[in-house]
Amino acid sequence: MPHLMNTYARQPIAFTHGQGSWVFDQQGRRYLDALAGIAVNTLGHAHPVLVKALSDQAARLIHVSNLYRIPEQELLSDRLAEISGMDEVFFCNSGCEANEAAIKLARLYGHQRGIEQPAIIVMEKAFHGRTLATLSATGNRKAQAGFEPLVAGFVRVPFDDLSAVEAVAQNNPNVVAVLMEPIQGEGGINIAHDEYLQGLRRICSARGWLLMVDEVQCGFARTGKWFAHQHAGIVPDVMALAKGLASGLPIGACLAAGPAASVFKPGSHGSTFGGNPLACVAALTTLAVIEQDALLTHALVLGETIRAGLRTRLSGVAGIVDIRGDGLMIGIELDRPCGELVERAVQAGLLINVTADKVVRLLPALNFADAEAEELLVILTQLIREFLGA
Ligand SMILES: *Cc1c(COP(=O)(O)O)cnc(C)c1O
């Protein structure tokens, strides 16, 4: 047994290399990757443009620290501001860190307005990370159990329910922000209605609260817009990004707009690795390839194709509760726990995931090919039919 802490229930396979949406194991078997490292490998594996950009940058400069200016980081902040309509960016290394920055920013924002005990509204079934503050913001008792005392200052409401937020607004003068995922990923691919996001925007603006969106999973072109909240035509005050931003290099980003942008001052927050040249080049290259290869449109169209294909091939199958998603963030909800489908898929040469016990989750690379989608549909729908005994 390797000397690893026992934190993951891993599949007993190890990969040696990948090419596009295919990965190869130590026995030389190949697998179609419909998970992309949980929405991380935006451009698939071994994308030649990314490999070249990373090799060139690694040979020049990997890290210098944030004690100096980092031109790649400045450029990436400009590009992110451009595609989001937001003003400023803080770089870190992961999703939980991006949310941690957002939470600290909201608290400081509250203190600067004379609120001594600032509170943040968060959602049931939310997932924001595993650090203490983000675990406390997460709406999953199983993940929190045993780690009490949790961080205080969160008020929980049901997801996609505006009246619940309005009720808190009436009673709680300490609220300074709302933190939510426009599409809940770990919670089971739960999609907030456009009207809900617009309603949150209205309430937050009227109350001087910060609207903070966690787009760590749903953001960065996956749903066919740069950011999932853009489908609702709103601009948030704060946004957390990570996962797919640099196609596999660790990076996180906390974006801020308007009054949220000037909250942090030198000394307020920091990160040793955050925004290093290598990770920033990976993100800039990912962004450039998404634009050059029109992957926003591709994600939108291919996602529709996959959902339509699933509906056709699974129509009339008892046990299918719902097929939903947006772009290449797709969930198939069954009427029973279906975790064992992950292993059955591995046997069949396919990488998928199951979340919230009953939801098969697909998060393929944004350049997943049409033919690969067809192959995915054939393998997966047969597996689901067999599993459900249909
Ligand atoms: C994965 C995820 C996180 C946590 O990201 P880490 O990089 O694992 O810290 C936070 N929020 C959402 C929505 C996520 O999907």
XYZ file of C-alpha atoms and ligand atoms in Angstrom:
405
model
C 0.000 0.000 0.000
C 1.359 3.451 -0.865
C 1.775 5.874 2.017
C -1.255 7.940 1.009
C -3.877 9.294 3.366
C -7.080 7.436 2.826
C -9.122 10.339 1.425
C -10.375 8.917 -1.891
C -12.230 5.787 -2.984
C -10.247 5.429 -6.198
C -10.875 3.259 -9.239
C -8.070 0.687 -9.502
C -6.643 2.077 -12.730
C -3.752 4.425 -13.507
C -3.316 6.329 -16.721
C -0.047 6.807 -18.530
C -1.026 9.344 -21.173
C -3.892 10.986 -22.981
C -4.730 12.362 -26.394
C -7.743 14.633 -26.882
C -10.649 12.953 -25.083
C -8.924 9.555 -24.855
C -6.752 8.347 -21.990
C -4.655 5.183 -21.888
C -3.970 2.995 -18.852
C -0.891 1.029 -17.835
C -2.224 -2.037 -19.681
C -2.634 -0.034 -22.876
C -6.451 -0.015 -22.699
C -8.077 3.174 -23.896
C -10.963 5.071 -22.309
C -13.264 7.772 -23.646
C -13.040 10.631 -21.165
C -16.464 12.207 -20.622
C -15.424 13.730 -17.286
C -12.257 15.688 -18.177
C -10.811 15.514 -14.677
C -14.100 16.879 -13.241
C -14.464 19.808 -15.661
C -10.753 20.625 -15.540
C -9.222 19.449 -18.845
C -11.000 22.084 -20.918
C -8.967 21.343 -24.067
C -8.738 17.582 -23.505
C -5.388 15.894 -22.995
C -2.063 16.838 -24.584
C -3.482 19.669 -26.690
C -0.503 20.606 -28.924
C -0.970 24.370 -28.586
C -1.141 24.113 -24.790
C 1.790 21.702 -24.567
C 3.958 24.061 -26.611
C 2.940 27.163 -24.652
C 3.647 25.394 -21.345
C 7.005 23.989 -22.473
C 8.105 27.418 -23.700
C 7.006 29.106 -20.478
C 8.518 26.410 -18.229
C 11.827 26.937 -19.984
C 11.590 30.698 -19.335
C 10.014 31.199 -15.903
C 7.716 29.114 -13.711
C 7.449 31.168 -10.531
C 8.687 34.461 -9.126
C 6.146 35.263 -6.344
C 3.732 38.140 -6.098
C 6.443 40.419 -4.733
C 7.021 41.433 -8.373
C 4.898 42.322 -11.342
C 3.873 39.310 -13.424
C 2.991 40.348 -16.995
C 1.189 37.051 -17.771
C -0.999 37.588 -14.692
C -1.776 41.177 -15.707
C -2.703 40.048 -19.199
C -4.948 37.271 -17.861
C -6.704 39.716 -15.523
C -7.421 41.965 -18.524
C -8.809 39.086 -20.580
C -10.989 37.865 -17.688
C -12.287 41.390 -17.078
C -13.090 41.690 -20.782
C -15.123 38.467 -21.041
C -16.874 38.908 -17.671
C -17.541 42.655 -17.632
C -15.984 42.721 -14.151
C -13.188 44.958 -12.875
C -10.493 43.186 -10.861
C -9.059 39.728 -10.313
C -7.252 38.036 -7.416
C -5.425 34.834 -8.392
C -5.052 31.727 -6.241
C -4.691 28.004 -6.961
C -8.027 26.254 -6.514
C -11.770 26.592 -6.258
C -11.947 26.596 -2.481
C -9.333 29.348 -2.363
C -11.306 31.426 -4.867
C -14.387 31.068 -2.655
C -12.348 31.690 0.477
C -11.229 34.993 -1.073
C -14.852 35.823 -1.901
C -15.959 35.080 1.675
C -13.175 37.198 3.159
C -13.953 39.984 0.699
C -17.636 39.960 1.685
C -16.773 40.086 5.399
C -14.380 42.982 4.923
C -16.984 44.734 2.777
C -19.423 44.347 5.673
C -16.981 45.628 8.273
C -16.197 48.632 6.081
C -19.941 49.401 6.236
C -20.136 49.069 10.021
C -21.552 45.538 10.158
C -19.649 43.777 12.957
C -21.047 40.268 12.412
C -21.427 40.011 8.641
C -23.488 37.069 7.350
C -23.563 35.431 3.913
C -26.614 33.694 2.475
C -25.747 30.247 1.060
C -27.782 27.467 -0.534
C -28.921 23.972 0.323
C -26.962 21.324 -1.666
C -24.248 23.886 -2.441
C -20.612 22.853 -2.820
C -17.922 25.481 -2.305
C -14.874 23.477 -1.201
C -13.166 21.663 1.659
C -11.411 24.390 3.630
C -13.141 25.249 6.888
C -14.922 28.363 5.633
C -15.932 26.869 2.287
C -16.980 23.599 3.971
C -19.155 25.668 6.290
C -20.695 27.382 3.251
C -21.256 23.988 1.617
C -24.769 22.558 2.005
C -23.873 18.939 2.635
C -24.068 17.631 6.196
C -22.136 14.464 5.331
C -19.124 16.506 4.181
C -19.292 18.680 7.311
C -19.796 15.937 9.911
C -16.898 15.605 12.310
C -15.337 18.945 11.459
C -17.358 21.077 13.838
C -17.148 23.765 15.073
C -17.894 25.121 11.612
C -17.205 28.719 10.653
C -20.105 30.963 11.677
C -21.719 33.660 9.577
C -23.661 31.641 6.992
C -27.441 31.632 6.603
C -28.797 28.733 4.550
C -31.817 28.866 2.245
C -33.323 26.495 -0.361
C -31.797 26.799 -3.854
C -33.687 28.624 -6.626
C -36.284 30.005 -4.173
C -36.388 33.792 -4.218
C -39.003 34.125 -1.475
C -36.621 32.378 0.954
C -33.980 35.037 0.263
C -36.572 37.796 0.605
C -37.616 36.398 3.988
C -34.008 36.558 5.239
C -33.757 40.108 3.902
C -36.700 41.101 6.119
C -35.231 39.634 9.330
C -31.456 39.699 9.168
C -29.713 43.097 9.157
C -26.261 41.420 9.152
C -26.448 39.970 5.655
C -23.770 41.371 3.338
C -23.760 38.898 0.448
C -25.325 35.921 -1.313
C -23.027 33.093 -2.445
C -24.432 30.591 -4.941
C -23.676 28.360 -7.938
C -25.724 29.273 -11.055
C -25.625 25.527 -11.745
C -24.928 23.315 -8.751
C -22.375 20.707 -9.790
C -21.701 18.380 -6.847
C -25.302 18.927 -5.707
C -26.596 17.104 -8.801
C -26.591 19.504 -11.816
C -29.317 21.749 -10.389
C -29.941 24.748 -12.627
C -31.046 28.106 -11.222
C -33.770 29.755 -13.306
C -32.802 32.978 -15.121
C -35.567 34.789 -13.206
C -34.038 33.639 -9.934
C -30.616 35.069 -10.818
C -32.278 38.286 -11.997
C -34.253 38.400 -8.741
C -31.092 37.893 -6.682
C -29.395 40.678 -8.658
C -32.363 42.973 -7.882
C -32.398 42.158 -4.145
C -28.618 42.456 -3.792
C -28.532 45.816 -5.591
C -31.433 47.180 -3.558
C -29.883 46.063 -0.239
C -26.239 46.799 -0.978
C -25.425 43.075 -0.729
C -22.775 41.453 -2.902
C -24.035 38.880 -5.390
C -21.264 36.259 -5.402
C -21.405 33.440 -7.953
C -19.351 30.275 -7.631
C -18.613 29.370 -11.248
C -15.736 27.054 -10.378
C -17.479 24.188 -12.199
C -20.114 25.778 -14.470
C -17.968 28.712 -15.619
C -15.423 29.252 -18.320
C -17.296 28.347 -21.505
C -18.763 25.043 -20.334
C -22.397 26.116 -20.782
C -21.898 27.860 -24.117
C -21.396 31.315 -22.590
C -18.174 32.341 -20.930
C -20.020 32.219 -17.609
C -23.282 30.474 -16.722
C -24.804 33.589 -15.096
C -24.518 35.389 -18.456
C -27.489 33.330 -19.726
C -29.583 35.416 -17.297
C -28.107 38.692 -18.550
C -26.783 39.753 -15.142
C -23.350 40.793 -13.862
C -22.409 39.609 -10.349
C -20.314 41.585 -7.864
C -17.961 38.693 -7.146
C -17.204 35.489 -9.063
C -15.075 32.472 -8.162
C -13.353 30.493 -10.933
C -10.949 27.550 -10.975
C -11.295 24.014 -12.431
C -11.272 24.492 -16.232
C -9.598 27.896 -16.287
C -6.113 26.610 -17.143
C -6.921 23.186 -18.683
C -5.339 21.249 -15.805
C -2.753 23.597 -14.316
C -3.852 24.520 -10.781
C -5.336 28.032 -10.753
C -8.177 29.860 -9.072
C -9.508 33.366 -9.514
C -11.763 35.655 -7.510
C -13.202 38.435 -9.673
C -14.842 41.568 -8.313
C -16.866 44.399 -9.838
C -18.046 47.829 -8.720
C -17.958 48.406 -4.948
C -16.550 44.893 -4.367
C -13.478 45.704 -6.451
C -11.863 48.173 -4.081
C -12.363 46.211 -0.841
C -8.975 44.480 -0.568
C -5.864 46.553 0.057
C -2.204 45.435 0.198
C -1.997 43.054 3.150
C -5.675 42.050 3.078
C -5.130 38.761 1.304
C -2.474 36.831 -0.580
C -1.178 33.603 -2.073
C 2.350 32.341 -2.648
C 1.704 30.357 -5.822
C -1.359 32.311 -6.992
C -1.141 33.682 -10.528
C 2.305 32.311 -11.313
C 3.497 32.711 -14.919
C 3.057 29.028 -15.833
C -0.562 28.767 -14.666
C -1.425 32.124 -16.235
C 0.024 31.099 -19.605
C -2.051 27.912 -19.413
C -5.189 30.001 -18.800
C -4.366 32.535 -21.531
C -3.754 29.700 -23.983
C -6.986 27.952 -22.985
C -8.875 31.187 -23.530
C -7.254 31.764 -26.929
C -8.014 28.231 -28.148
C -11.643 28.501 -26.989
C -11.953 31.639 -29.119
C -10.014 30.384 -32.140
C -11.869 27.074 -32.295
C -15.299 28.607 -31.506
C -15.712 26.260 -28.542
C -18.470 28.341 -26.922
C -20.797 27.507 -29.798
C -19.501 23.946 -29.936
C -20.222 23.389 -26.220
C -23.719 24.804 -26.619
C -24.611 22.754 -29.708
C -22.916 19.504 -28.672
C -24.514 19.665 -25.228
C -27.953 19.903 -26.840
C -27.080 17.021 -29.160
C -25.991 14.809 -26.262
C -29.097 15.593 -24.206
C -31.354 14.983 -27.222
C -29.545 11.696 -27.890
C -29.945 10.630 -24.266
C -33.657 11.460 -24.341
C -34.215 9.496 -27.531
C -32.207 6.451 -26.481
C -33.596 6.378 -22.944
C -37.188 7.276 -23.750
C -39.676 5.065 -21.977
C -37.001 3.543 -19.722
C -38.432 3.224 -16.210
C -36.066 4.667 -13.614
C -34.972 7.752 -15.553
C -36.156 10.736 -13.508
C -34.667 13.608 -15.531
C -32.088 14.471 -18.182
C -30.853 18.021 -17.732
C -27.958 20.413 -18.072
C -26.627 23.360 -19.967
C -23.971 23.026 -22.661
C -21.430 20.379 -21.661
C -22.552 20.160 -18.044
C -24.986 17.263 -18.110
C -26.869 15.266 -15.490
C -28.981 12.120 -15.849
C -30.985 11.602 -12.676
C -32.056 8.057 -11.870
C -34.623 6.940 -9.313
C -31.991 5.031 -7.275
C -28.370 5.322 -6.131
C -26.181 4.475 -9.115
C -22.574 4.893 -7.979
C -21.705 1.467 -9.332
C -22.256 2.784 -12.869
C -18.870 4.495 -12.606
C -17.072 1.158 -12.335
C -19.238 -0.491 -14.975
C -18.368 2.391 -17.306
C -14.652 1.912 -16.642
C -15.052 -1.759 -17.639
C -16.703 -0.537 -20.833
C -13.889 1.956 -21.544
C -15.708 5.117 -20.492
C -14.980 7.705 -17.771
C -18.045 9.281 -16.135
C -19.027 10.323 -12.626
C -22.011 9.999 -10.318
C -22.862 12.833 -7.923
C -25.574 13.360 -5.322
C -25.985 9.539 -5.239
C -28.388 9.309 -8.164
C -27.120 11.675 -10.849
C -24.830 10.487 -13.644
C -22.638 13.487 -14.442
C -20.938 14.257 -17.754
C -18.376 17.075 -18.028
C -16.428 16.350 -21.215
C -13.704 18.557 -22.652
C -15.027 21.531 -24.614
C -13.489 20.108 -27.812
C -15.216 16.731 -27.402
C -15.869 15.622 -30.976
C -19.260 14.826 -32.530
C -18.153 11.235 -33.193
C -17.033 10.898 -29.572
C -20.452 12.123 -28.428
C -22.053 9.413 -30.554
C -19.783 6.771 -29.006
C -20.556 8.122 -25.525
C -24.289 7.843 -26.201
C -24.027 4.255 -27.409
C -21.952 3.024 -24.452
C -23.639 5.027 -21.716
C -27.264 4.441 -22.649
C -26.623 0.705 -22.880
C -24.991 0.746 -19.433
C -27.890 2.675 -17.941
C -30.453 0.366 -19.545
C -28.655 -2.693 -18.185
C -28.329 -1.098 -14.748
C -32.042 -0.296 -14.637
C -32.947 -3.731 -16.012
C -34.694 -2.169 -18.985
C -14.825 21.779 -7.298
C -15.586 22.940 -6.760
C -15.063 23.739 -5.735
C -13.768 23.410 -5.022
O -12.678 23.482 -5.865
P -11.255 22.876 -5.359
O -10.331 23.268 -6.482
O -11.429 21.409 -5.235
O -10.936 23.537 -4.094
C -15.790 24.846 -5.343
N -16.963 25.152 -5.912
C -17.498 24.407 -6.907
C -18.786 24.819 -7.516
C -16.830 23.262 -7.355
O -17.380 22.510 -8.300
